[in-house]
Coordinates of C-alpha atoms in Angstrom, one line a residue:
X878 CA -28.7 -35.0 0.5
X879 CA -30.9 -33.8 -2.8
X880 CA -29.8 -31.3 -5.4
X881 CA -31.4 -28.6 -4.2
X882 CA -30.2 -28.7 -0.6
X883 CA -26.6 -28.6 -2.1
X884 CA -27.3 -26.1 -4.6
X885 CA -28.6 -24.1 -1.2
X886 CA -25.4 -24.5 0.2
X887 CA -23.1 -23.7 -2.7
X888 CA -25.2 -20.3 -2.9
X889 CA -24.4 -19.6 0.6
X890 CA -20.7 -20.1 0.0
X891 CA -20.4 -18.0 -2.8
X892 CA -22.3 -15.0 -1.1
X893 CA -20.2 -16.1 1.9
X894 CA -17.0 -15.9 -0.6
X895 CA -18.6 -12.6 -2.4
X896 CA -19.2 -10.5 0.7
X897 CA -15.8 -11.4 2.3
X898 CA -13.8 -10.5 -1.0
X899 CA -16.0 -6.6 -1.3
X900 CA -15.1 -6.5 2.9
X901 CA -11.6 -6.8 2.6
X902 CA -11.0 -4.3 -0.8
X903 CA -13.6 -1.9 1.1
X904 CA -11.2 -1.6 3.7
X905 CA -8.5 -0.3 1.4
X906 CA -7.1 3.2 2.4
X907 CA -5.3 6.0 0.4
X908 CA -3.2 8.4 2.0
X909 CA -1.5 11.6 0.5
X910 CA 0.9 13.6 2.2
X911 CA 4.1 15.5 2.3
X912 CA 7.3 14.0 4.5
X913 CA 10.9 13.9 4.9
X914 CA 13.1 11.2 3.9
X915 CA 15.9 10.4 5.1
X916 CA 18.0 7.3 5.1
X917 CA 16.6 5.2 8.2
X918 CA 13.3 5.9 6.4
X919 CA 14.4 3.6 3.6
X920 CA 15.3 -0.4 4.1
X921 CA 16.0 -3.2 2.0
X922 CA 15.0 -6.9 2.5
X923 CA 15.5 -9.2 -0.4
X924 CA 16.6 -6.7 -2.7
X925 CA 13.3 -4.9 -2.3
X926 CA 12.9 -1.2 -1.1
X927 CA 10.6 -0.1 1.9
X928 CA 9.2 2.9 2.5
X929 CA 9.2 3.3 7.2
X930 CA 6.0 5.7 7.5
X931 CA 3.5 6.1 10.2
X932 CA 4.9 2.8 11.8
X933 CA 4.0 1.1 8.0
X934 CA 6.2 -0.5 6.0
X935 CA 5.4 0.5 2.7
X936 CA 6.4 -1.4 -0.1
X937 CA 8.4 0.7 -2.7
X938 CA 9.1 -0.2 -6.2
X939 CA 12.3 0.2 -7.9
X940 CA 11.1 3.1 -10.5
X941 CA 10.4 5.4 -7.3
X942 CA 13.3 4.4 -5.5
X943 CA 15.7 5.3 -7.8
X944 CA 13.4 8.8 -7.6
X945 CA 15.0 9.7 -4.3
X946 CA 17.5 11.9 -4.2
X947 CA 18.0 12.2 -0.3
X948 CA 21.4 14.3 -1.1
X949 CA 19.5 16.9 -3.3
X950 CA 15.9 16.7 -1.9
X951 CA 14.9 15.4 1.3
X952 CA 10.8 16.4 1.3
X953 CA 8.6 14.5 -0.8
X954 CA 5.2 14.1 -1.6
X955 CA 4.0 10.7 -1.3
X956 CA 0.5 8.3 -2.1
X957 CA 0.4 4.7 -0.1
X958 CA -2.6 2.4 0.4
X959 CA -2.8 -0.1 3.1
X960 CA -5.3 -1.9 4.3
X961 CA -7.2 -1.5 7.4
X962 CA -7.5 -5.4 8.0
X963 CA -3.4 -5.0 7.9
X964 CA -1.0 -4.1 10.7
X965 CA 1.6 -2.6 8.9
X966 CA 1.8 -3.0 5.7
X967 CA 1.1 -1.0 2.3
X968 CA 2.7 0.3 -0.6
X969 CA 3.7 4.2 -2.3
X970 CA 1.5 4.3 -5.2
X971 CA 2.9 7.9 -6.0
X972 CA 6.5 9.7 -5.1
X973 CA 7.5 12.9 -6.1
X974 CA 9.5 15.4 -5.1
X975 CA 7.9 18.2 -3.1
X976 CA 7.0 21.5 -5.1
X977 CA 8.4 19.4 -8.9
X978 CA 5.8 19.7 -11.6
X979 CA 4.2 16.9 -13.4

């Protein structure tokens, strides 16, 4: 096989590559809105917090689960992305309690 016909076909994997990579972060979705928590909402596997919403299981990180004060506060307004390409999985990018200032 010459150089050029490889060099054809190493192009066509990168684009290949290229287009697949843009696809998948194109199909990336932010939602914002206001819910209430409660405690069958939140669930812990391997000593990391999830976040049950919409039938998602958002990831939650430690800083905004320690945030939740479900005996004070039960409504809180809430950011996740997930992907589209994904079943059911995403994670809260913002938590905060409904009506708190920044």
């Amino acid at each position: 096989m010459s150089k050029s016909k490889l060099f054809i076909i190493f192009l066509i994997f990168i684009f290949v590559g290229i287009f697949a990579a843009v696809f998948y972060t194109l199909s990336d979705v932010l939602i914002e809105k206001t819910v209430k928590i409660d405690e069958q909402n939140i669930v812990e596997k391997n000593g990391e917090y999830y976040l049950l919403i919409d039938e998602r299981e958002l990831y939650l990180s430690k800083n905004f689960y320690d945030k939740i004060e479900l005996e004070k506060y039960n409504e809180y307004k809430i950011k996740y992305v997930y992907n589209r390409l994904k079943k059911t999985d995403g994670e809260v990018v913002m938590l905060k309690r409904y009506g708190e200032q920044p």
